XYZ file of C-alpha atoms in Angstrom:
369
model
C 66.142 77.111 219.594
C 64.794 80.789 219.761
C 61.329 80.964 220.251
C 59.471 82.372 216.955
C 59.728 86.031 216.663
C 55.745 86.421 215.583
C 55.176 84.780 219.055
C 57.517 87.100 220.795
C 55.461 90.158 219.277
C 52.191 88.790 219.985
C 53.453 88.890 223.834
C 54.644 92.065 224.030
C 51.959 93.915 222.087
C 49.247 92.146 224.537
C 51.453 93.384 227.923
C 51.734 96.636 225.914
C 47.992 96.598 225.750
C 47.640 95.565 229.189
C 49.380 98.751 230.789
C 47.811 100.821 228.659
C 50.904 101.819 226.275
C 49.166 103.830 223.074
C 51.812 103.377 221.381
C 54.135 103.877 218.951
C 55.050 100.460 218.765
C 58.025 100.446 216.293
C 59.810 98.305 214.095
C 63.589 99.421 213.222
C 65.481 98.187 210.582
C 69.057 99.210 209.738
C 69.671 98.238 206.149
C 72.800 97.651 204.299
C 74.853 100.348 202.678
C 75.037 99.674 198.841
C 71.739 100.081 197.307
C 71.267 96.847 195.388
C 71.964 95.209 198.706
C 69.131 97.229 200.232
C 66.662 95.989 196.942
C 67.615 92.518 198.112
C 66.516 92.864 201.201
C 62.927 94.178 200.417
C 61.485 90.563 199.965
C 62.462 89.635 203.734
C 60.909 93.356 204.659
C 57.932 93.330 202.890
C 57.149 89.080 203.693
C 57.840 90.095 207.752
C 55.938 93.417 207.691
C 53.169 91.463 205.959
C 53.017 88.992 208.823
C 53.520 90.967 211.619
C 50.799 93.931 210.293
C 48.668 91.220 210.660
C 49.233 90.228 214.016
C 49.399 93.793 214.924
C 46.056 94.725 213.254
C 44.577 90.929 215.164
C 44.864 93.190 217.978
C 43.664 96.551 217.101
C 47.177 98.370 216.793
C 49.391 99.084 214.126
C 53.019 99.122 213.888
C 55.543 101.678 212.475
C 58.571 100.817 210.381
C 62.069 102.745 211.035
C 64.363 102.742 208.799
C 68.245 103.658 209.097
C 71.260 103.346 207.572
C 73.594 105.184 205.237
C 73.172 107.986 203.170
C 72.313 106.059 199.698
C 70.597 102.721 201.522
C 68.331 104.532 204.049
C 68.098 107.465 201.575
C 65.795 105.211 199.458
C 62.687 105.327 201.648
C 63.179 109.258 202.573
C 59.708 110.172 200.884
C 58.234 106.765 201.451
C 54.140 106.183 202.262
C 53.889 105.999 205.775
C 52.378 102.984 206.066
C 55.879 101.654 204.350
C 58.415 103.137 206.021
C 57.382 105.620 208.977
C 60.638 107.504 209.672
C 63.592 107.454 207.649
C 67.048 107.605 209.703
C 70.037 108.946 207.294
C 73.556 108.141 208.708
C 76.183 110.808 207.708
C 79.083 109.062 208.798
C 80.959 109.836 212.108
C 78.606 111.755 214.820
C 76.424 111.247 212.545
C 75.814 107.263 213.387
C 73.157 106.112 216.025
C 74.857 106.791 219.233
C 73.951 103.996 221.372
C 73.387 106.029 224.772
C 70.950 108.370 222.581
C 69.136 105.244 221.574
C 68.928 104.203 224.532
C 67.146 107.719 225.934
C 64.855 107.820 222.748
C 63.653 104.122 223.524
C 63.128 104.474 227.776
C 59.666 105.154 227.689
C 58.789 103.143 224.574
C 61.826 100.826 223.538
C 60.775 99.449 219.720
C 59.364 95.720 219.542
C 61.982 94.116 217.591
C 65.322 95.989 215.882
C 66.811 93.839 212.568
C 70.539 94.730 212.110
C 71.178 94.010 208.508
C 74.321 95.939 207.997
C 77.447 95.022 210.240
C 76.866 97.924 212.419
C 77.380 97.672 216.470
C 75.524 100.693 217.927
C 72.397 99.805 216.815
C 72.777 96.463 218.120
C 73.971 97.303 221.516
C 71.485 99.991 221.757
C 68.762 97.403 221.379
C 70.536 95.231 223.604
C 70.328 98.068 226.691
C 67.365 99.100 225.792
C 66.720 95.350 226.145
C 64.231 95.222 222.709
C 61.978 91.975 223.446
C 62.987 90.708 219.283
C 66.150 91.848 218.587
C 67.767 90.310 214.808
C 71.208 90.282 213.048
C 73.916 88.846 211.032
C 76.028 86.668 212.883
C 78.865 86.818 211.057
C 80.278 89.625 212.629
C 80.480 87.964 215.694
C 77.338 89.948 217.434
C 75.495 87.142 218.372
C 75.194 87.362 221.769
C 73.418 90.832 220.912
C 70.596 89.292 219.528
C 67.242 87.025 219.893
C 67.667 85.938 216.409
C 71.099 85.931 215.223
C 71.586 84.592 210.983
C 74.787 83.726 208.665
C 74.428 85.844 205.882
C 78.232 86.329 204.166
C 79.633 83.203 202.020
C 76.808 81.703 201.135
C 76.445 79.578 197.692
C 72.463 80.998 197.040
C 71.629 84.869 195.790
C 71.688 87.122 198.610
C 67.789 88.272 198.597
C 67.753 84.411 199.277
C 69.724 84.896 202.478
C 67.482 86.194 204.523
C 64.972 83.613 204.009
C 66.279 81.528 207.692
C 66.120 84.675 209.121
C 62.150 85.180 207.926
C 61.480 81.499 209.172
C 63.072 82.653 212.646
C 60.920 85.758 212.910
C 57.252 84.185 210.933
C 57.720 80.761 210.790
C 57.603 80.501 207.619
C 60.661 80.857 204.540
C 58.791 82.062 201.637
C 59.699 85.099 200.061
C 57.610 87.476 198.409
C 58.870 90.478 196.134
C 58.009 93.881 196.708
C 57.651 96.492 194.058
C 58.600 99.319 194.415
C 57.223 102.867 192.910
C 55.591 106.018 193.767
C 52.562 104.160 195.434
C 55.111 103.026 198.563
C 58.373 104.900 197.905
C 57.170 108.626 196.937
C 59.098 110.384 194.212
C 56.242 112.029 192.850
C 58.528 115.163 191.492
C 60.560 112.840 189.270
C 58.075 112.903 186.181
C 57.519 117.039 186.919
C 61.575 117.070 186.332
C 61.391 115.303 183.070
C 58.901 117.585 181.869
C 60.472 120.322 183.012
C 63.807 118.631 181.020
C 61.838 118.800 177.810
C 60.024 115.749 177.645
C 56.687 115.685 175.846
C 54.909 112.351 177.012
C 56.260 110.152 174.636
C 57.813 107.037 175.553
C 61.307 106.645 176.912
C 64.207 104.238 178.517
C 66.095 104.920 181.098
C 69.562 104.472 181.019
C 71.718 103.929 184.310
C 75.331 103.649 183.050
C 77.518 104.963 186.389
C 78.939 103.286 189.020
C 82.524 103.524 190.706
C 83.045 99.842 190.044
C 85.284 100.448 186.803
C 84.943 96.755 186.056
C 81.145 96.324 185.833
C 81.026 99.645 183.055
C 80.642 99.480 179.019
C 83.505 100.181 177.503
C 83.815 102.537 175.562
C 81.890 104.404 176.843
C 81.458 107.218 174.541
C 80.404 104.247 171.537
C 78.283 102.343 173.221
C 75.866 104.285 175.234
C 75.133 106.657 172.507
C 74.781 104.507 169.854
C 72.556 102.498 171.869
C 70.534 105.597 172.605
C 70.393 105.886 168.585
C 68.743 102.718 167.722
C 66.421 103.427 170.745
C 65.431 106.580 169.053
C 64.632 104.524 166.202
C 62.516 102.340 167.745
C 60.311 105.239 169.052
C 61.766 105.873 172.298
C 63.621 108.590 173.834
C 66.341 107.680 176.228
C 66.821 109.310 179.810
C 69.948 109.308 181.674
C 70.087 108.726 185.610
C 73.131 108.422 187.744
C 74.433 110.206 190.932
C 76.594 113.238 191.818
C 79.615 111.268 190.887
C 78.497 110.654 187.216
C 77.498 114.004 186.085
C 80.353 114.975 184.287
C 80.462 111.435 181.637
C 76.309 112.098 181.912
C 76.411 114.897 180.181
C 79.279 114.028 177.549
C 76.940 110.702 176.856
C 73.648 112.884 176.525
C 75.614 115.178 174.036
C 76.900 112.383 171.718
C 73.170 111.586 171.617
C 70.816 114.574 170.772
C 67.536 114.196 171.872
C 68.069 112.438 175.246
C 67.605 114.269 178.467
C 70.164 114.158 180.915
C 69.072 113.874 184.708
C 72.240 112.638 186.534
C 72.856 114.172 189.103
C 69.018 115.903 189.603
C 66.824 113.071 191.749
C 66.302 111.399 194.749
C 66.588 108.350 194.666
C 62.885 107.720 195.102
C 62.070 110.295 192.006
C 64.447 108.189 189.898
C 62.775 104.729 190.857
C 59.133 106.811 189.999
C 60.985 107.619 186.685
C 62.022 103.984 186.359
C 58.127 102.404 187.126
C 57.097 105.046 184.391
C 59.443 103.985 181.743
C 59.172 101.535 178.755
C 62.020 99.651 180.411
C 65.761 100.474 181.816
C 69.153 99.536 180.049
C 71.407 99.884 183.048
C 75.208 98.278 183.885
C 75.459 96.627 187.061
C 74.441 99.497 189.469
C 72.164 99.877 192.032
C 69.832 101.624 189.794
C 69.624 98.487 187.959
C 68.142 97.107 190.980
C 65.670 99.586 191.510
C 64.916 98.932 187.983
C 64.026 95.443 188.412
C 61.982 96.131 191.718
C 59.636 97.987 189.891
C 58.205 95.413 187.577
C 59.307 96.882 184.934
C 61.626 95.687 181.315
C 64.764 95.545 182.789
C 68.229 94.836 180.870
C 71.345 94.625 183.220
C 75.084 94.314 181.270
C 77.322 92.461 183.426
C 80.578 92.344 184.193
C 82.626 89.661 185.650
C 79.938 89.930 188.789
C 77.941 86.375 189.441
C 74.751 86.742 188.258
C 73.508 83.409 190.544
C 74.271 85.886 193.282
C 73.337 89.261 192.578
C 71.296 89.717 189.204
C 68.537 91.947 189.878
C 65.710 90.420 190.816
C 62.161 91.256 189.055
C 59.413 89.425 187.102
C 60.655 91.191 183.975
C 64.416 91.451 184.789
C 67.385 89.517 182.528
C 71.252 89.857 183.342
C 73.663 89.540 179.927
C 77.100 89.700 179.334
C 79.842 89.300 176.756
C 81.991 86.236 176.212
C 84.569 85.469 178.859
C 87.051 85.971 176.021
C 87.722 88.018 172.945
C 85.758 86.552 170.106
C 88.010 87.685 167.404
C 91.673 89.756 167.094
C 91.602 93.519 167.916
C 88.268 93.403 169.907
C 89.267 94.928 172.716
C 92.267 97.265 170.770
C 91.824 100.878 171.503
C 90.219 101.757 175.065
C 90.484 100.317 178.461
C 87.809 97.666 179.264
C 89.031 97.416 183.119
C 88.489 94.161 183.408
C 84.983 94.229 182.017
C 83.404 91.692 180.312
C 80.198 94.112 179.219
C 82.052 95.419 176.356
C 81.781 92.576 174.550
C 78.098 92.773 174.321
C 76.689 95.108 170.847
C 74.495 97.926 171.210
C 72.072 96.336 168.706
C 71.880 92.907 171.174
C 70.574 95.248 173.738
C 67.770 96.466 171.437
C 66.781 93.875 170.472
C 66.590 92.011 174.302
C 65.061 94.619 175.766
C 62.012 94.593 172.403
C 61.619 90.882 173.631
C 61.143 92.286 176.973
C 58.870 95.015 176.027
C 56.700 92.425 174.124
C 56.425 90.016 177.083
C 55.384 93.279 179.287
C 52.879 94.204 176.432
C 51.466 91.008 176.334
């Protein structure tokens, strides 16, 4: 048995102490690539940083996170607090990925305190492995085990996947519990996201987001070009003014979507991420499909209504204190239903515009109350 990471850093911050080492004493984490993947993950983050601040501050010293991965995962905590995520590593792909020999240079004179591989990526691990990192963690299903202090199964798994990082947590803390982190401007940044929805026409008055892109053709709400803007209709009705978000790759149906429905602003295409999760923490609620915006959604606290398609929702729903996952039935409830466009597979277009309404009003009472 592997003796309890919190114990591990207790050591080596002491001899650190000892031969006078100032510091920094570094955490790295390489997160996953998909961005609801990295939202799961925040509960094991923010229940180990928790701990191990602690331990760190028992002595006088204070540790700083690293984060690094790919372009969208790591991309998330580019304008973060520093006290949440130090340094922010962005993979581009090829010579862009952590060489392991350049690692190894950076970390001679100060090698981090623990690395946590939780992405199937090898440099990083071997890196920490020369560099010989007293706590080094990972998924073992990739058959890097030997790499690592504190190896975990994480693929295949019957529980959701925020839940499987809770051995990992007991390995590293002692203890399984997770607790969820929310996310905003106070931790994440993002503070120009409301100055470009002003600058997009918007007056102060309250609005939705509405996340509705993603290159998984099966989790989307067909059609399209119905539902979205008559759901952005009956939100205008209700008081509220609906704002698009979405990434480079959904510009183009953004803007047809925001057209069908006059009065909406269109920003697809024109955040960070962390200016679209301050947009999101500002909002009445978000109406998204199953998207990694809808995660972000759900991590901050607020109303969140996810359409699903055939995805398990025991397995990935968002998770948040004011989060629900629907979807339509598994088959056509009447003759014709699905006549006319291409659902792809997707289950979401089953569900009406006006059964979005009026979930997300029974969310936006609960968050009232």
């Amino acid at each position: 048995m592997a003796r309890l990471g919190t114990d591990i850093l207790r050591e080596e911050l002491r001899r650190r102490v000892a031969e006078g080492h100032a510091g920094p004493h570094e955490v790295w984490i390489r997160w996953p690539r998909q961005l609801g993947d990295v939202v799961f993950a925040l509960p094991f983050f923010g229940s180990l940083q928790a701990s191990w601040n602690a331990e760190a501050a028992a002595l006088g010293l204070e540790l700083r996170w690293v984060a690094v991965g790919h372009a969208i995962g790591a991309a998330l905590f580019a304008e973060a607090a520093p006290d949440f995520i130090a340094e922010s590593l962005i993979e581009k792909g090829g010579v862009g990925k952590p060489d392991p020999w350049h690692l190894v240079r950076r970390w001679r004179k100060a090698p981090p305190v623990c690395v946590i591989n939780l992405s199937q990526s090898v440099r990083l691990a071997l890196g920490a492995w020369m560099a010989r990192v007293p706590v080094r963690g990972g998924i073992a299903d990739n058959h890097l085990s030997l790499l690592y202090t504190h190896p975990f199964k994480y693929r295949d798994l019957p529980v959701h996947l925020a839940r499987r990082y809770e051995p990992l947590l007991a390995q590293l803390t002692g203890n399984r519990h997770l607790q969820w982190v929310r996310l905003g401007a106070h931790n994440l940044g993002g503070h120009r996201g409301p100055e470009l929805l002003r600058a997009a026409g918007w007056t102060g008055e309250p609005y939705v987001t509405l996340a509705f892109g993603t290159r998984g053709y099966g989790k989307r709400w067909f059609p399209e070009h119905r539902t979205w803007p008559e759901l952005a209709r009956r939100l205008a009705a209700e008081g509220f003014r609906s704002v698009w978000l979405g990434g480079p790759d959904e510009v183009p149906l953004g803007k047809e979507l925001a057209a069908l429905a006059p009065g909406s602003i269109d920003l697809t295409g024109r955040t960070s991420l962390p200016e679209a999760c301050a947009l999101q923490e500002a909002a009445a609620g978000t109406v998204a499909i199953d998207t990694g915006l809808a995660h972000t959604a759900a991590a901050t606290g607020r109303p969140t209504l996810t359409l699903m398609g055939h995805s398990p929702e025991p397995l990935i729903a968002p998770v948040g204190p004011k989060a629900i996952a629907i979807r339509g039935s598994a088959v056509d409830s009447y003759p014709g239903e699905s006549e006319g466009f291409e659902t792809h597979g997707s289950v979401a277009h089953r569900v009406h515009p006006e059964r979005v309404v009026g979930l997300l009003k029974a969310l936006l009472a609960e968050a009232g109350a």
